[in-house]
Short mmCIF file of C-alpha atoms and ligand atoms in Angstrom, two decimals:
data_model
loop_
_atom_site.label_atom_id
_atom_site.label_comp_id
_atom_site.label_asym_id
_atom_site.label_seq_id
_atom_site.Cartn_x
_atom_site.Cartn_y
_atom_site.Cartn_z
CA MET S 18 276.26 116.25 165.09
CA SER S 19 273.43 117.74 167.11
CA ASP S 20 269.75 117.16 167.83
CA SER S 21 269.12 120.86 168.00
CA PRO S 22 265.58 121.96 167.05
CA VAL S 23 265.61 124.40 164.11
CA ILE S 24 263.69 127.66 163.74
CA THR S 25 260.54 127.15 161.78
CA ASP S 26 258.70 130.47 162.21
CA VAL S 27 259.35 134.06 163.17
CA LYS S 28 256.59 136.52 164.06
CA VAL S 29 257.04 140.24 164.64
CA ILE S 30 254.01 141.46 166.55
CA PRO S 31 253.60 145.13 167.67
CA VAL S 32 251.32 145.46 170.67
CA THR S 33 249.81 148.47 172.49
CA GLY S 34 248.49 149.04 175.96
CA TYR S 35 247.38 152.01 178.09
CA ASP S 36 249.59 154.37 180.11
CA SER S 37 249.11 157.35 182.47
CA MET S 38 250.06 160.93 181.66
CA LEU S 39 253.51 160.60 183.18
CA LEU S 40 255.91 163.52 182.84
CA ASN S 41 259.59 163.34 181.88
CA ILE S 42 262.12 165.56 180.17
CA ALA S 43 260.81 164.45 176.78
CA GLY S 44 257.24 165.62 177.57
CA ALA S 45 254.18 163.64 178.65
CA HIS S 46 253.51 159.94 178.10
CA SER S 47 250.69 159.31 175.65
CA CYS S 48 247.64 157.33 176.82
CA PHE S 49 249.11 154.52 174.71
CA PHE S 50 252.48 152.78 174.91
CA SER S 51 253.68 150.22 172.36
CA ARG S 52 256.13 147.36 172.35
CA VAL S 53 257.19 144.70 169.85
CA LEU S 54 257.02 141.02 170.57
CA LEU S 55 259.30 138.68 168.61
CA VAL S 56 257.95 135.14 168.73
CA ILE S 57 260.21 132.36 167.35
CA THR S 58 258.90 128.85 166.97
CA ASP S 59 261.17 125.79 166.62
CA SER S 60 260.79 122.31 165.19
CA ALA S 61 260.29 120.87 168.75
CA GLY S 62 257.09 122.85 168.88
CA HIS S 63 258.31 125.35 171.39
CA SER S 64 257.82 129.14 171.16
CA GLY S 65 260.34 131.63 172.51
CA VAL S 66 259.49 135.27 173.00
CA GLY S 67 261.30 138.60 173.43
CA GLU S 68 259.89 142.07 174.00
CA ILE S 69 261.44 145.42 173.08
CA PRO S 70 260.35 149.04 172.64
CA ALA S 71 258.25 149.54 169.49
CA THR S 72 259.45 151.60 166.57
CA GLN S 73 258.64 151.05 162.92
CA VAL S 74 262.34 150.79 162.18
CA VAL S 75 262.88 147.89 164.61
CA GLN S 76 259.98 146.01 163.14
CA LYS S 77 261.45 146.31 159.69
CA ILE S 78 264.88 145.19 160.87
CA LEU S 79 263.31 142.15 162.51
CA GLN S 80 261.13 141.34 159.43
CA ASN S 81 264.23 141.45 157.28
CA ALA S 82 266.09 139.17 159.73
CA ALA S 83 263.35 136.52 159.68
CA PRO S 84 264.32 134.69 156.43
CA TYR S 85 267.84 134.52 157.66
CA LEU S 86 266.82 132.95 161.00
CA ILE S 87 264.41 130.35 159.59
CA GLY S 88 266.08 126.95 159.26
CA GLN S 89 268.90 127.78 161.71
CA LYS S 90 269.53 125.55 164.70
CA ILE S 91 268.58 127.25 167.96
CA THR S 92 271.80 125.96 169.55
CA ARG S 93 273.65 128.40 167.21
CA LEU S 94 272.32 131.15 169.50
CA ASN S 95 275.72 132.74 170.17
CA ALA S 96 276.81 132.75 166.50
CA LEU S 97 273.42 133.90 165.25
CA VAL S 98 273.35 136.86 167.64
CA ALA S 99 276.96 137.78 166.73
CA GLU S 100 276.16 137.55 163.03
CA LEU S 101 273.06 139.69 163.42
CA HIS S 102 275.10 142.27 165.28
CA GLN S 103 277.35 142.58 162.24
CA ARG S 104 274.86 142.61 159.41
CA ASP S 105 273.83 145.89 157.97
CA LEU S 106 270.25 145.00 157.21
CA ARG S 107 269.53 148.39 155.72
CA ASP S 108 272.06 147.92 152.92
CA GLU S 109 271.00 144.39 152.22
CA HIS S 110 267.39 145.31 152.00
CA PRO S 111 266.41 148.22 149.74
CA ASP S 112 263.04 148.42 151.48
CA MET S 113 264.83 149.91 154.48
CA GLN S 114 265.44 153.06 152.40
CA PRO S 115 262.26 154.81 153.56
CA PHE S 116 263.76 154.58 157.08
CA PRO S 117 266.89 156.65 156.68
CA GLN S 118 267.27 156.71 160.43
CA ALA S 119 267.78 152.94 160.55
CA ARG S 120 270.86 151.02 161.40
CA ALA S 121 273.76 153.17 160.08
CA TRP S 122 273.64 155.70 162.81
CA ASP S 123 270.62 154.82 164.99
CA LEU S 124 272.41 151.99 166.63
CA GLU S 125 269.93 151.65 169.45
CA ARG S 126 267.20 150.29 167.07
CA HIS S 127 269.63 147.72 165.80
CA TYR S 128 270.57 146.78 169.40
CA ASN S 129 266.82 146.48 170.28
CA ALA S 130 266.34 144.07 167.32
CA VAL S 131 269.30 141.88 168.28
CA ALA S 132 268.16 141.96 171.88
CA ALA S 133 264.71 140.62 170.85
CA VAL S 134 266.24 137.77 168.82
CA GLU S 135 268.60 136.83 171.63
CA ALA S 136 265.77 136.90 174.20
CA ALA S 137 263.50 134.65 172.15
CA LEU S 138 266.33 132.24 171.42
CA LEU S 139 267.30 132.07 175.09
CA ASP S 140 263.69 131.32 175.94
CA LEU S 141 263.78 128.44 173.35
CA MET S 142 267.17 127.18 174.60
CA GLY S 143 265.89 127.09 178.13
CA GLN S 144 262.92 125.00 177.01
CA PHE S 145 265.17 122.69 174.98
CA LEU S 146 267.54 122.15 178.00
CA ASN S 147 264.71 122.27 180.57
CA GLU S 148 266.41 125.12 182.48
CA PRO S 149 265.34 128.64 183.36
CA VAL S 150 266.97 131.38 181.24
CA ALA S 151 268.81 132.71 184.39
CA GLU S 152 270.83 129.41 184.39
CA LEU S 153 272.09 130.14 180.87
CA LEU S 154 273.38 133.63 181.69
CA GLY S 155 276.65 134.78 183.23
CA ALA S 156 277.54 132.56 186.23
CA GLY S 157 274.10 130.92 186.27
CA LYS S 158 271.18 131.52 188.58
CA GLN S 159 272.30 133.32 191.77
CA ARG S 160 268.98 134.08 193.40
CA ASP S 161 265.28 133.20 193.16
CA GLU S 162 263.97 136.71 193.87
CA VAL S 163 265.00 140.00 192.23
CA PRO S 164 264.48 143.31 194.05
CA VAL S 165 262.79 146.07 192.04
CA LEU S 166 262.01 149.71 192.96
CA GLY S 167 258.90 151.78 193.03
CA TYR S 168 259.36 153.97 189.97
CA LEU S 169 257.46 157.25 190.64
CA PHE S 170 256.53 160.01 188.22
CA TYR S 171 254.83 163.33 188.47
CA ILE S 172 251.47 162.85 186.77
CA ALA S 173 249.79 165.54 184.72
CA ASP S 174 246.03 166.23 184.72
CA ARG S 175 244.82 163.80 181.99
CA GLN S 176 241.50 165.66 181.76
CA ARG S 177 243.28 168.50 179.95
CA ALA S 178 244.09 166.19 177.10
CA ASP S 179 241.69 165.18 174.34
CA MET S 180 243.07 161.64 174.37
CA PRO S 181 241.53 158.41 175.80
CA TYR S 182 243.58 158.23 179.04
CA GLN S 183 242.05 155.71 181.36
CA PRO S 184 240.22 157.10 184.44
CA GLY S 185 241.42 154.34 186.78
CA ARG S 186 239.35 151.85 188.78
CA GLN S 187 237.80 152.41 192.23
CA ASP S 188 236.87 148.74 192.89
CA GLN S 189 240.44 147.54 193.40
CA HIS S 190 243.51 148.46 195.46
CA PRO S 191 243.84 152.37 195.57
CA TRP S 192 246.98 152.09 193.46
CA TYR S 193 244.89 151.25 190.40
CA HIS S 194 242.95 154.51 190.78
CA LEU S 195 245.73 156.78 191.97
CA ARG S 196 248.08 155.93 189.11
CA HIS S 197 245.73 157.72 186.73
CA GLN S 198 245.12 160.88 188.76
CA GLN S 199 247.15 164.11 188.75
CA ALA S 200 250.15 164.08 191.12
CA MET S 201 252.24 167.17 190.84
CA GLY S 202 252.72 168.12 194.49
CA ILE S 203 255.09 166.56 197.05
CA ASP S 204 252.28 165.18 199.18
CA GLU S 205 250.57 163.64 196.15
CA VAL S 206 253.81 161.88 195.11
CA VAL S 207 254.33 160.62 198.65
CA ARG S 208 250.70 159.31 198.55
CA LEU S 209 251.48 157.49 195.27
CA ALA S 210 254.58 155.97 196.90
CA GLU S 211 252.50 154.80 199.90
CA ALA S 212 249.94 153.18 197.64
CA ALA S 213 252.61 151.53 195.51
CA GLN S 214 254.44 150.34 198.67
CA ASP S 215 251.22 148.92 200.11
CA ARG S 216 250.38 147.13 196.87
CA TYR S 217 253.87 145.84 195.87
CA GLY S 218 255.92 146.05 199.06
CA PHE S 219 258.65 148.23 197.63
CA LYS S 220 261.70 148.87 199.74
CA ASP S 221 263.25 151.47 197.38
CA PHE S 222 262.02 154.34 195.23
CA LYS S 223 263.08 156.34 192.19
CA LEU S 224 261.61 159.69 191.22
CA LYS S 225 261.61 160.70 187.60
CA GLY S 226 262.81 164.28 187.58
CA GLY S 227 263.59 166.91 184.91
CA VAL S 228 260.01 168.07 185.18
CA GLN S 229 259.79 170.79 187.81
CA ARG S 230 262.38 173.02 189.49
CA GLY S 231 265.33 170.94 190.71
CA GLU S 232 264.74 172.29 194.26
CA THR S 233 261.14 170.92 194.18
CA GLU S 234 262.34 167.52 192.94
CA ILE S 235 264.94 167.31 195.72
CA GLU S 236 262.25 168.34 198.27
CA THR S 237 260.11 165.51 196.92
CA ALA S 238 263.00 163.07 197.42
CA ILE S 239 263.52 164.37 200.95
CA ALA S 240 259.80 163.79 201.70
CA LEU S 241 260.05 160.28 200.31
CA LYS S 242 263.04 159.53 202.49
CA LYS S 243 261.30 160.95 205.53
CA ARG S 244 258.28 158.73 204.90
CA PHE S 245 260.39 155.63 204.08
CA PRO S 246 263.60 156.06 206.13
CA GLU S 247 264.93 152.63 205.23
CA ALA S 248 264.48 153.09 201.47
CA ARG S 249 267.20 153.66 198.92
CA VAL S 250 265.85 156.80 197.25
CA THR S 251 267.13 158.24 193.95
CA VAL S 252 266.16 160.92 191.53
CA ASP S 253 266.70 160.93 187.72
CA PRO S 254 266.45 164.29 185.93
CA ASN S 255 267.80 162.70 182.71
CA ALA S 256 270.84 164.95 182.56
CA SER S 257 268.76 168.15 182.47
CA TRP S 258 270.52 169.85 185.37
CA SER S 259 273.76 171.70 184.64
CA LEU S 260 276.84 170.45 186.47
CA ASP S 261 276.83 173.43 188.84
CA GLN S 262 273.11 173.06 189.51
CA ALA S 263 273.46 169.34 190.14
CA ILE S 264 276.27 169.85 192.61
CA THR S 265 274.36 172.57 194.45
CA LEU S 266 271.25 170.44 194.62
CA CYS S 267 272.91 167.21 195.69
CA ARG S 268 275.97 168.18 197.80
CA GLY S 269 275.42 167.04 201.38
CA MET S 270 272.40 164.93 200.41
CA GLY S 271 274.02 161.60 201.15
CA ASP S 272 271.56 160.88 203.92
CA VAL S 273 268.62 161.25 201.45
CA LEU S 274 269.93 160.08 198.10
CA SER S 275 271.56 156.66 197.97
CA TYR S 276 272.63 157.43 194.43
CA VAL S 277 271.76 159.98 191.76
CA GLU S 278 270.86 158.97 188.18
CA ASP S 279 272.17 161.08 185.29
CA PRO S 280 272.10 164.36 187.25
CA CYS S 281 273.95 166.24 184.46
CA GLY S 282 275.22 165.64 180.94
CA ALA S 283 277.21 167.16 178.15
CA GLU S 284 277.71 170.93 178.42
CA ASN S 285 280.07 173.67 177.39
CA GLY S 286 282.35 171.35 175.38
CA TYR S 287 282.52 168.70 178.16
CA SER S 288 280.99 165.28 177.58
CA GLY S 289 278.43 163.76 179.97
CA ARG S 290 281.06 161.28 181.11
CA GLU S 291 283.33 164.15 182.10
CA THR S 292 280.60 166.17 183.91
CA LEU S 293 279.37 163.06 185.79
CA ALA S 294 282.97 162.33 186.91
CA GLU S 295 283.17 165.95 188.26
CA PHE S 296 279.76 165.60 189.92
CA LYS S 297 280.95 162.41 191.69
CA ARG S 298 284.15 164.06 192.90
CA ALA S 299 282.30 167.17 194.09
CA THR S 300 279.44 165.41 195.96
CA GLY S 301 280.82 161.97 196.82
CA LEU S 302 277.47 160.49 195.73
CA PRO S 303 277.29 157.31 193.66
CA VAL S 304 276.06 157.90 190.14
CA ALA S 305 273.85 155.66 187.99
CA THR S 306 273.34 156.02 184.25
CA ASN S 307 271.28 154.82 181.36
CA MET S 308 272.52 157.72 179.18
CA ILE S 309 276.28 157.70 178.86
CA ALA S 310 277.39 154.07 179.12
CA ASN S 311 275.08 152.19 176.76
CA ASP S 312 277.55 150.03 174.89
CA TRP S 313 280.98 148.49 175.60
CA ARG S 314 282.98 151.38 174.18
CA GLN S 315 280.92 153.98 176.10
CA LEU S 316 281.17 151.95 179.27
CA ASN S 317 284.94 151.72 178.93
CA HIS S 318 285.24 155.51 178.71
CA ALA S 319 282.86 156.02 181.61
CA LEU S 320 284.82 153.64 183.85
CA GLN S 321 288.19 155.07 182.88
CA LEU S 322 286.93 158.52 183.90
CA ASN S 323 285.47 157.13 187.11
CA ALA S 324 282.18 158.77 186.06
CA ILE S 325 279.69 156.10 187.22
CA ASP S 326 279.10 153.48 189.91
CA ILE S 327 275.85 151.87 188.74
CA PRO S 328 275.51 151.01 185.04
CA LEU S 329 271.75 150.46 184.38
CA ALA S 330 272.19 147.50 182.07
CA ASP S 331 268.90 147.32 180.19
CA PRO S 332 268.59 143.99 178.35
CA HIS S 333 266.40 145.63 175.69
CA PHE S 334 269.41 147.39 174.26
CA TRP S 335 272.40 145.63 175.83
CA THR S 336 270.82 142.20 175.15
CA MET S 337 270.29 139.72 177.98
CA ARG S 338 273.72 138.11 177.78
CA SER S 339 275.69 141.36 177.56
CA ALA S 340 273.65 142.82 180.46
CA ALA S 341 274.46 139.64 182.46
CA THR S 342 278.17 140.19 181.68
CA ILE S 343 277.86 143.63 183.10
CA GLY S 344 276.44 142.07 186.22
CA GLN S 345 279.56 139.88 186.50
CA LEU S 346 281.86 142.85 185.75
CA CYS S 347 280.14 144.96 188.42
CA HIS S 348 280.67 142.19 190.94
CA GLU S 349 284.34 141.73 190.14
CA TRP S 350 285.13 145.44 189.88
CA ARG S 351 283.12 146.53 192.98
CA LEU S 352 280.51 148.46 190.94
CA THR S 353 276.78 147.95 191.44
CA MET S 354 274.46 146.54 188.82
CA GLY S 355 271.12 148.18 188.17
CA CYS S 356 268.71 148.02 185.25
CA HIS S 357 266.91 150.71 183.27
CA SER S 358 263.33 150.28 181.96
CA ASN S 359 260.63 151.76 179.79
CA ASN S 360 256.88 151.09 179.91
CA HIS S 361 256.55 147.36 179.23
CA PHE S 362 254.40 144.30 179.22
CA ASP S 363 254.88 141.09 181.25
CA ILE S 364 257.31 139.54 178.79
CA SER S 365 259.86 142.24 179.68
CA LEU S 366 259.06 141.69 183.34
CA ALA S 367 260.26 138.11 182.91
CA MET S 368 263.38 139.27 181.00
CA LEU S 369 264.23 141.64 183.92
CA ALA S 370 263.65 138.86 186.46
CA HIS S 371 265.95 136.34 184.76
CA LEU S 372 268.64 138.95 184.23
CA GLY S 373 268.59 140.03 187.86
CA ALA S 374 268.53 136.43 189.03
CA SER S 375 271.81 135.79 187.16
CA ALA S 376 273.75 138.76 188.67
CA PRO S 377 276.26 137.76 191.31
CA GLY S 378 276.71 139.73 194.52
CA ASP S 379 274.77 142.83 195.59
CA ILE S 380 272.63 144.57 193.01
CA THR S 381 270.52 147.72 193.41
CA SER S 382 266.81 147.33 192.95
CA PHE S 383 265.99 147.17 189.28
CA ASP S 384 263.87 149.84 187.60
CA THR S 385 260.56 148.66 186.17
CA HIS S 386 257.59 150.63 184.84
CA TRP S 387 255.38 147.56 185.41
CA ILE S 388 253.29 149.12 188.15
CA TRP S 389 251.89 151.56 185.57
CA GLN S 390 250.85 148.69 183.33
CA ASP S 391 249.99 145.97 185.85
CA GLY S 392 246.70 144.31 184.88
CA GLN S 393 247.28 144.51 181.11
CA TYR S 394 248.66 140.94 180.81
CA LEU S 395 249.84 139.29 177.61
CA THR S 396 250.86 136.07 179.39
CA LYS S 397 248.72 133.51 181.14
CA GLU S 398 250.46 133.61 184.52
CA PRO S 399 252.38 136.91 184.70
CA LEU S 400 255.20 137.21 187.19
CA GLN S 401 254.26 139.26 190.22
CA ILE S 402 255.95 141.92 192.34
CA ARG S 403 255.56 140.97 196.04
CA GLU S 404 257.49 142.46 198.93
CA GLY S 405 259.40 144.58 196.45
CA LYS S 406 260.70 141.50 194.58
CA ILE S 407 259.88 139.40 191.54
CA SER S 408 260.07 135.63 192.12
CA LEU S 409 261.34 133.49 189.33
CA PRO S 410 258.92 130.78 188.19
CA ASP S 411 260.14 127.23 188.56
CA LYS S 412 259.83 126.52 184.84
CA PRO S 413 262.12 126.29 181.83
CA GLY S 414 262.96 129.24 179.55
CA PHE S 415 261.39 132.45 180.78
CA GLY S 416 258.61 130.33 182.40
CA ILE S 417 255.83 132.28 180.66
CA GLU S 418 253.14 131.44 178.16
CA LEU S 419 251.60 133.99 175.76
CA ASP S 420 247.85 134.50 175.99
CA TRP S 421 247.16 134.75 172.30
CA GLU S 422 243.74 136.34 172.64
CA LYS S 423 245.25 139.16 174.61
CA VAL S 424 248.21 139.49 172.24
CA GLU S 425 245.81 139.73 169.24
CA ALA S 426 243.71 142.38 171.01
CA ALA S 427 246.83 144.41 171.86
CA ASN S 428 248.00 144.07 168.23
CA ARG S 429 244.61 145.31 166.97
CA LEU S 430 245.00 148.35 169.26
CA TYR S 431 248.43 148.99 167.84
CA ASN S 432 247.09 148.78 164.25
CA SER S 433 244.37 151.31 165.08
CA LEU S 434 246.83 153.99 166.24
CA PRO S 435 247.41 156.88 163.78
CA VAL S 436 250.83 157.61 165.27
CA LYS S 437 252.93 154.49 165.91
CA ASP S 438 256.19 155.60 167.48
CA ARG S 439 256.57 157.20 170.94
CA ASP S 440 256.44 160.95 170.81
CA ASP S 441 256.00 162.59 174.23
CA THR S 442 255.86 166.07 172.68
CA VAL S 443 252.33 165.42 171.26
CA PRO S 444 250.38 165.00 174.53
CA MET S 445 252.53 167.76 176.00
CA GLN S 446 250.81 170.26 173.68
CA TYR S 447 247.66 169.93 175.75
CA LEU S 448 249.58 171.14 178.80
CA ILE S 449 251.75 173.87 177.16
CA ASP S 450 250.82 175.04 173.67
CA GLY S 451 253.76 174.93 171.29
CA TRP S 452 255.96 172.97 173.77
CA GLN S 453 259.27 171.78 172.41
CA PHE S 454 261.84 169.43 173.87
CA ASN S 455 264.93 171.04 175.37
CA PRO S 456 267.26 168.54 176.99
CA LYS S 457 268.57 171.19 179.41
CA GLN S 458 265.21 172.67 180.52
CA ALA S 459 262.80 171.00 182.94
CA THR S 460 259.55 170.11 181.18
CA LEU S 461 257.26 172.51 182.96
CA LEU S 462 259.67 175.46 183.12
CA ARG S 463 258.55 177.17 179.90
O1 GLR X 5 265.67 156.03 183.57
C1 GLR X 5 265.33 156.54 182.51
O2 GLR X 5 266.00 157.44 181.96
C2 GLR X 5 264.04 156.14 181.93
O3 GLR X 5 263.35 155.43 182.58
C3 GLR X 5 263.65 156.59 180.57
C4 GLR X 5 262.18 156.53 180.31
O4 GLR X 5 261.97 156.90 178.98
C5 GLR X 5 261.44 157.48 181.27
O5 GLR X 5 262.03 158.80 181.19
C6 GLR X 5 260.01 157.55 180.90
O6 GLR X 5 259.35 156.55 180.94
O7 GLR X 5 259.50 158.65 180.63
MG1 MG X 6 267.51 157.26 183.65
#
């Protein structure tokens, strides 16, 4: 019936790199960030790869899925992904019991695992068909370059932490030094933006908020807009502002903020979808989210309430194909597609690029944390951000090749870590003793 290659090997490889002491509502980024690579090899001798956020649960889910995948034809991609979506791997595998948080109610880990499998299979399919992954998504490849934004953070003083944060390098572009230095003031954040703009050519900027007083964060956004008048500027306090506060801070700010990301969330018996709908009505500002429309059912409710304009369709939990479908839906329904991110390596950079290349019509610049990791490559010819865009390589699949020496070194670093999963409250203790997460209180207001 078919000459499809079959899956011969599945490898789950956790990898770690270095990060700066970036602040967000959950605390401070550790000096380490971790991801999981899923590498699937087929009988044609090709390897496909997917990258997702690292948790111990997701690794277990993927290890449990491996025997099921081996021997399957790669052309069963659609059916395999649908089947994995439905399997409750925890119940099938008693060794998931030490992870009570897995699968049954922590759906995001399950989605991450399925997303990794789908990405690796798409990479293999692209190589089998000699087409880039973007051609296999949605309406096929729509563009060769994908706009991305300069994702800015307030940066804490790493020297206060007894952790091996990197000091930065002085022998390269100033960005590679500045990204490791404290940046809490408005001028320092503008300086960061200037360096990032000079290095990567960004047209647009996003400021991670939920850290300082809302007024200070809005003043920072105003300063960014003043410095880069043509830029689309946004701020993302991760729903930490109350609805009233969000309206007070953002009303009349249409000439500064092109859109606002998750300005408020659930409060006083009202859901985040309801408060965002009220925020939109009160301010007239477009709203983006990666917090209240993260699966089809949530997206349906968000759209029925007219709560959002820009779904940030992250392929690491939506999966590449579902995120591409959101791109098509946004185009048809006059919404705007964007993409959320977390700290990531260059495999995810390729995933974002192929997703963005498949999206029809206008999209807003995609989020990427890559500028905080740039230089820590796991592929031989990593994609680059130039003039604020990522160009797609003219190669099949994702068009990337793993550098196994680097992957093995990053895996050794992961294995050496005493704490494996992300926990931003730990480094935060060096800044504020006894600090605890409060989703409604800015990080430094304690
Ligand atoms: O847009 C967002 O909400 C994010 O990028 C989530 C991330 O976890 C961000 O808050 C971070 O890296 O600290
Ligand atoms: Mg966000």
